[in-house]
mmCIF file of C-alpha atoms in Angstrom:
data_model
loop_
_atom_site.group_PDB
_atom_site.id
_atom_site.type_symbol
_atom_site.label_atom_id
_atom_site.label_comp_id
_atom_site.label_asym_id
_atom_site.label_seq_id
_atom_site.Cartn_x
_atom_site.Cartn_y
_atom_site.Cartn_z
ATOM 1 C CA GLY A 14 137.102 35.575 -4.553
ATOM 2 C CA GLU A 15 136.591 32.968 -7.376
ATOM 3 C CA ASN A 16 137.416 29.216 -6.691
ATOM 4 C CA VAL A 17 137.739 26.606 -9.645
ATOM 5 C CA GLU A 18 137.905 23.107 -8.880
ATOM 6 C CA GLN A 19 139.345 20.724 -11.631
ATOM 7 C CA HIS A 20 138.834 17.024 -11.761
ATOM 8 C CA PRO A 21 140.489 14.696 -12.436
ATOM 9 C CA SER A 22 144.388 15.361 -11.563
ATOM 10 C CA THR A 23 145.648 12.647 -13.838
ATOM 11 C CA LEU A 24 143.865 10.999 -16.799
ATOM 12 C CA SER A 25 145.107 8.215 -18.677
ATOM 13 C CA VAL A 26 143.337 7.062 -22.056
ATOM 14 C CA GLN A 27 143.947 4.688 -24.867
ATOM 15 C CA GLU A 28 145.085 6.384 -28.203
ATOM 16 C CA GLY A 29 141.935 6.957 -30.244
ATOM 17 C CA ASP A 30 139.572 7.227 -27.100
ATOM 18 C CA SER A 31 137.996 10.332 -25.695
ATOM 19 C CA ALA A 32 139.037 12.320 -22.830
ATOM 20 C CA VAL A 33 136.723 14.375 -20.521
ATOM 21 C CA ILE A 34 137.902 17.078 -17.931
ATOM 22 C CA LYS A 35 135.539 18.688 -15.551
ATOM 23 C CA CYS A 36 135.601 22.073 -13.969
ATOM 24 C CA THR A 37 133.424 23.810 -11.416
ATOM 25 C CA TYR A 38 133.418 27.592 -10.378
ATOM 26 C CA SER A 39 132.057 29.687 -7.592
ATOM 27 C CA ASP A 40 131.426 33.080 -8.794
ATOM 28 C CA SER A 41 128.174 33.641 -10.616
ATOM 29 C CA ALA A 42 129.504 36.821 -12.201
ATOM 30 C CA SER A 43 132.245 34.774 -14.168
ATOM 31 C CA ASN A 44 131.466 34.842 -17.820
ATOM 32 C CA TYR A 45 134.540 33.759 -19.701
ATOM 33 C CA PHE A 46 136.010 30.341 -19.639
ATOM 34 C CA PRO A 47 139.367 29.660 -21.324
ATOM 35 C CA TRP A 48 141.111 26.414 -21.424
ATOM 36 C CA TYR A 49 144.930 26.014 -21.929
ATOM 37 C CA LYS A 50 147.293 23.268 -22.916
ATOM 38 C CA GLN A 51 150.792 23.275 -21.284
ATOM 39 C CA GLU A 52 153.380 21.051 -22.768
ATOM 40 C CA LEU A 53 156.704 20.137 -21.017
ATOM 41 C CA GLY A 54 159.014 22.976 -20.571
ATOM 42 C CA LYS A 55 156.577 25.559 -22.314
ATOM 43 C CA GLY A 56 153.919 28.112 -21.071
ATOM 44 C CA PRO A 57 150.232 27.547 -21.141
ATOM 45 C CA GLN A 58 148.564 27.924 -24.684
ATOM 46 C CA LEU A 59 145.115 28.805 -25.225
ATOM 47 C CA ILE A 60 143.262 25.909 -26.941
ATOM 48 C CA ILE A 61 139.575 27.043 -26.992
ATOM 49 C CA ASP A 62 137.452 29.343 -24.874
ATOM 50 C CA ILE A 63 133.729 29.813 -24.208
ATOM 51 C CA ARG A 64 131.570 32.830 -22.992
ATOM 52 C CA SER A 65 128.683 32.585 -20.710
ATOM 53 C CA ASN A 66 126.116 33.321 -23.516
ATOM 54 C CA VAL A 67 127.042 30.069 -25.165
ATOM 55 C CA GLY A 68 126.446 26.304 -23.936
ATOM 56 C CA GLU A 69 128.733 24.798 -26.234
ATOM 57 C CA LYS A 70 131.770 25.199 -28.764
ATOM 58 C CA LYS A 71 133.594 22.830 -30.913
ATOM 59 C CA ASP A 72 136.899 23.065 -32.685
ATOM 60 C CA GLN A 73 137.796 20.021 -34.650
ATOM 61 C CA ARG A 74 138.459 17.343 -32.116
ATOM 62 C CA ILE A 75 137.913 19.591 -29.059
ATOM 63 C CA ALA A 76 134.725 20.703 -27.403
ATOM 64 C CA VAL A 77 133.739 22.694 -24.334
ATOM 65 C CA THR A 78 130.274 22.783 -22.657
ATOM 66 C CA LEU A 79 129.118 25.295 -20.042
ATOM 67 C CA ASN A 80 126.292 24.781 -17.685
ATOM 68 C CA LYS A 81 125.803 28.199 -15.883
ATOM 69 C CA THR A 82 122.970 27.051 -13.643
ATOM 70 C CA ALA A 83 125.202 24.339 -12.190
ATOM 71 C CA LYS A 84 128.408 26.322 -12.339
ATOM 72 C CA HIS A 85 130.305 23.789 -14.304
ATOM 73 C CA PHE A 86 132.145 23.371 -17.533
ATOM 74 C CA SER A 87 134.057 20.673 -19.352
ATOM 75 C CA LEU A 88 136.691 19.891 -22.008
ATOM 76 C CA HIS A 89 135.886 16.939 -24.377
ATOM 77 C CA ILE A 90 138.753 15.678 -26.659
ATOM 78 C CA THR A 91 137.732 12.955 -29.139
ATOM 79 C CA GLU A 92 140.015 10.535 -31.158
ATOM 80 C CA THR A 93 142.992 11.397 -28.720
ATOM 81 C CA GLN A 94 146.413 11.330 -30.365
ATOM 82 C CA PRO A 95 149.624 11.193 -28.790
ATOM 83 C CA GLU A 96 150.292 15.002 -29.179
ATOM 84 C CA ASP A 97 147.484 15.565 -26.851
ATOM 85 C CA SER A 98 149.505 14.467 -23.993
ATOM 86 C CA ALA A 99 150.053 17.282 -21.753
ATOM 87 C CA VAL A 100 148.767 19.138 -18.778
ATOM 88 C CA TYR A 101 145.295 20.959 -19.315
ATOM 89 C CA PHE A 102 144.055 24.081 -17.185
ATOM 90 C CA CYS A 103 140.461 25.164 -17.160
ATOM 91 C CA THR A 104 140.082 28.980 -16.144
ATOM 92 C CA SER A 105 137.345 31.248 -14.995
ATOM 93 C CA GLY A 106 137.291 34.994 -15.575
ATOM 94 C CA GLY A 107 135.007 38.065 -15.952
ATOM 95 C CA GLY A 108 136.075 40.003 -12.749
ATOM 96 C CA ALA A 109 138.871 42.767 -12.401
ATOM 97 C CA ASP A 110 141.223 40.196 -11.140
ATOM 98 C CA GLY A 111 141.745 38.432 -14.440
ATOM 99 C CA LEU A 112 141.553 34.448 -14.687
ATOM 100 C CA THR A 113 141.375 31.932 -11.890
ATOM 101 C CA PHE A 114 143.227 28.663 -12.730
ATOM 102 C CA GLY A 115 142.230 25.314 -11.798
ATOM 103 C CA LYS A 116 144.991 22.882 -10.579
ATOM 104 C CA GLY A 117 145.485 21.341 -14.033
ATOM 105 C CA THR A 118 144.845 17.678 -15.405
ATOM 106 C CA HIS A 119 147.656 15.782 -16.689
ATOM 107 C CA LEU A 120 146.458 13.771 -19.765
ATOM 108 C CA ILE A 121 148.387 10.676 -20.585
ATOM 109 C CA ILE A 122 147.686 9.193 -24.107
ATOM 110 C CA GLN A 123 148.648 5.402 -23.988
ATOM 111 C CA PRO A 124 149.738 3.889 -27.285
ATOM 112 C CA ASN B 16 156.154 38.541 -33.830
ATOM 113 C CA ALA B 17 157.858 37.155 -30.632
ATOM 114 C CA GLY B 18 154.489 37.433 -28.450
ATOM 115 C CA VAL B 19 155.715 37.149 -24.650
ATOM 116 C CA THR B 20 159.464 36.831 -24.006
ATOM 117 C CA GLN B 21 160.805 35.979 -20.547
ATOM 118 C CA THR B 22 164.513 36.369 -19.489
ATOM 119 C CA PRO B 23 166.337 34.446 -18.155
ATOM 120 C CA LYS B 24 165.094 31.031 -18.793
ATOM 121 C CA PHE B 25 166.969 29.527 -15.835
ATOM 122 C CA ARG B 26 168.559 30.946 -12.706
ATOM 123 C CA VAL B 27 170.024 29.620 -9.487
ATOM 124 C CA LEU B 28 170.210 31.992 -6.437
ATOM 125 C CA LYS B 29 171.476 31.773 -2.971
ATOM 126 C CA THR B 30 169.210 32.588 -0.109
ATOM 127 C CA GLY B 31 169.322 36.251 0.494
ATOM 128 C CA GLN B 32 170.563 37.242 -2.957
ATOM 129 C CA SER B 33 168.318 39.658 -5.204
ATOM 130 C CA MET B 34 167.375 39.522 -9.005
ATOM 131 C CA THR B 35 164.951 40.852 -11.408
ATOM 132 C CA LEU B 36 162.971 38.680 -13.957
ATOM 133 C CA LEU B 37 161.945 40.558 -17.174
ATOM 134 C CA CYS B 38 158.917 40.206 -19.240
ATOM 135 C CA ALA B 39 158.573 41.693 -22.677
ATOM 136 C CA GLN B 40 155.446 41.767 -25.003
ATOM 137 C CA ASP B 41 155.169 42.957 -28.598
ATOM 138 C CA MET B 42 151.436 42.774 -28.818
ATOM 139 C CA ASN B 43 150.542 46.126 -27.454
ATOM 140 C CA HIS B 44 148.710 44.705 -24.602
ATOM 141 C CA GLU B 45 147.475 46.965 -21.599
ATOM 142 C CA TYR B 46 147.323 44.149 -18.985
ATOM 143 C CA MET B 47 150.297 42.124 -17.874
ATOM 144 C CA TYR B 48 150.621 39.458 -15.276
ATOM 145 C CA TRP B 49 153.194 37.456 -13.086
ATOM 146 C CA TYR B 50 152.245 33.963 -11.931
ATOM 147 C CA ARG B 51 154.294 31.242 -10.161
ATOM 148 C CA GLN B 52 153.437 27.528 -10.918
ATOM 149 C CA ASP B 53 154.436 24.986 -8.198
ATOM 150 C CA PRO B 54 153.650 21.265 -8.426
ATOM 151 C CA GLY B 55 149.834 20.403 -7.762
ATOM 152 C CA MET B 56 149.224 23.976 -7.398
ATOM 153 C CA GLY B 57 148.278 25.332 -10.796
ATOM 154 C CA LEU B 58 149.299 28.946 -11.597
ATOM 155 C CA ARG B 59 148.979 31.577 -8.736
ATOM 156 C CA LEU B 60 148.769 35.175 -9.592
ATOM 157 C CA ILE B 61 151.750 37.263 -7.922
ATOM 158 C CA HIS B 62 151.012 40.686 -9.286
ATOM 159 C CA TYR B 63 149.580 42.470 -12.260
ATOM 160 C CA SER B 64 149.274 45.553 -13.905
ATOM 161 C CA VAL B 65 146.396 47.090 -16.033
ATOM 162 C CA GLY B 66 148.530 49.648 -17.815
ATOM 163 C CA GLU B 67 151.791 51.395 -17.882
ATOM 164 C CA GLY B 68 152.903 53.026 -14.491
ATOM 165 C CA THR B 69 150.312 50.739 -12.654
ATOM 166 C CA THR B 70 150.460 47.600 -10.449
ATOM 167 C CA ALA B 71 148.374 45.658 -8.056
ATOM 168 C CA LYS B 72 148.790 42.622 -5.880
ATOM 169 C CA GLY B 73 147.551 39.170 -6.925
ATOM 170 C CA GLU B 74 146.964 36.249 -4.731
ATOM 171 C CA VAL B 75 150.666 35.492 -3.277
ATOM 172 C CA PRO B 76 152.402 38.943 -3.718
ATOM 173 C CA ASP B 77 154.515 38.635 -0.524
ATOM 174 C CA GLY B 78 158.319 38.681 -1.119
ATOM 175 C CA TYR B 79 157.911 40.172 -4.724
ATOM 176 C CA ASN B 80 157.889 43.709 -6.115
ATOM 177 C CA VAL B 81 157.241 44.775 -9.722
ATOM 178 C CA SER B 82 157.267 47.649 -12.101
ATOM 179 C CA ARG B 83 155.655 48.694 -15.379
ATOM 180 C CA LEU B 84 157.784 51.585 -16.558
ATOM 181 C CA LYS B 85 156.934 50.852 -20.063
ATOM 182 C CA LYS B 86 153.928 49.519 -21.575
ATOM 183 C CA GLN B 87 155.826 46.476 -23.115
ATOM 184 C CA ASN B 88 157.820 45.500 -20.130
ATOM 185 C CA PHE B 89 156.770 44.102 -16.760
ATOM 186 C CA LEU B 90 159.476 43.390 -14.149
ATOM 187 C CA LEU B 91 159.221 41.028 -11.164
ATOM 188 C CA GLY B 92 161.953 41.451 -8.373
ATOM 189 C CA LEU B 93 163.129 39.493 -5.527
ATOM 190 C CA GLU B 94 164.727 41.615 -2.958
ATOM 191 C CA SER B 95 165.996 38.587 -0.553
ATOM 192 C CA ALA B 96 165.321 35.477 -2.259
ATOM 193 C CA ALA B 97 163.913 32.423 -0.098
ATOM 194 C CA PRO B 98 163.863 28.803 -0.673
ATOM 195 C CA SER B 99 160.231 28.949 -0.679
ATOM 196 C CA GLN B 100 160.362 31.068 -3.844
ATOM 197 C CA THR B 101 161.775 28.335 -5.961
ATOM 198 C CA SER B 102 159.268 27.764 -8.774
ATOM 199 C CA VAL B 103 158.549 28.271 -12.452
ATOM 200 C CA TYR B 104 157.555 32.017 -13.141
ATOM 201 C CA PHE B 105 155.284 32.815 -16.077
ATOM 202 C CA CYS B 106 154.451 36.219 -17.539
ATOM 203 C CA ALA B 107 151.290 36.800 -19.481
ATOM 204 C CA SER B 108 149.586 39.561 -21.327
ATOM 205 C CA SER B 109 146.212 40.514 -22.394
ATOM 206 C CA TYR B 110 144.157 43.231 -24.123
ATOM 207 C CA THR B 111 141.909 43.542 -21.255
ATOM 208 C CA THR B 112 141.275 41.597 -18.051
ATOM 209 C CA GLY B 113 138.786 38.873 -17.255
ATOM 210 C CA ASN B 114 137.180 38.169 -20.439
ATOM 211 C CA GLN B 115 140.098 38.063 -22.962
ATOM 212 C CA PRO B 116 142.672 35.173 -23.206
ATOM 213 C CA GLN B 117 146.131 35.783 -21.666
ATOM 214 C CA HIS B 118 149.160 34.980 -23.835
ATOM 215 C CA PHE B 119 152.157 33.421 -21.878
ATOM 216 C CA GLY B 120 155.745 33.227 -22.047
ATOM 217 C CA ASP B 121 157.621 30.144 -21.680
ATOM 218 C CA GLY B 122 158.609 30.534 -18.144
ATOM 219 C CA THR B 123 161.760 31.304 -16.067
ATOM 220 C CA ARG B 124 162.857 28.408 -13.794
ATOM 221 C CA LEU B 125 164.402 29.755 -10.603
ATOM 222 C CA SER B 126 165.955 27.672 -7.923
ATOM 223 C CA ILE B 127 166.792 29.204 -4.448
ATOM 224 C CA LEU B 128 169.446 27.292 -2.533
#
């Protein structure tokens, strides 16, 4: 089955700096890569997604990149703000079993 | 539009007791999923359903049963709760599987003593 590795497990950045979270996947058939943000006491919420026919996608301060050849994808958050503090999950999908989640990155924004 | 609603939000059980977690969605989604979330483990799929009346096993199905009698509801049952089932349980739904986003509820926090 699909295997998704996510790094780092914890990331601490100064407010205003950029944050980058990286993931790799194993199944070359995967073609959909959503990212979720989970705030304390809440369920994961979709923040951005990318499909395998696209190399990069941006939405305001958030961008995702995908390298199909290397089987890795990344989340970039620029000009980080306190409300960006949360756990972020990368996921990989495209098969019959739905999405496979990475183990999560705890992003801490230092004031 | 409530999205995905899970009940109860919290529950404490004794070992050996049984209970059912309810998930309801109002988005007319075909697919529904149950996950458990444990520290450092991410989300692991327990069972899922591709439509009313169907269920299938996920990554960690042992000790759980599910039913999808109505399209909008997906029930997760623990017949004989064990301390290893202490976790946060999330339900999700989607239009299709694999290449569409899943919409999550806010979870049920379950402790087994």
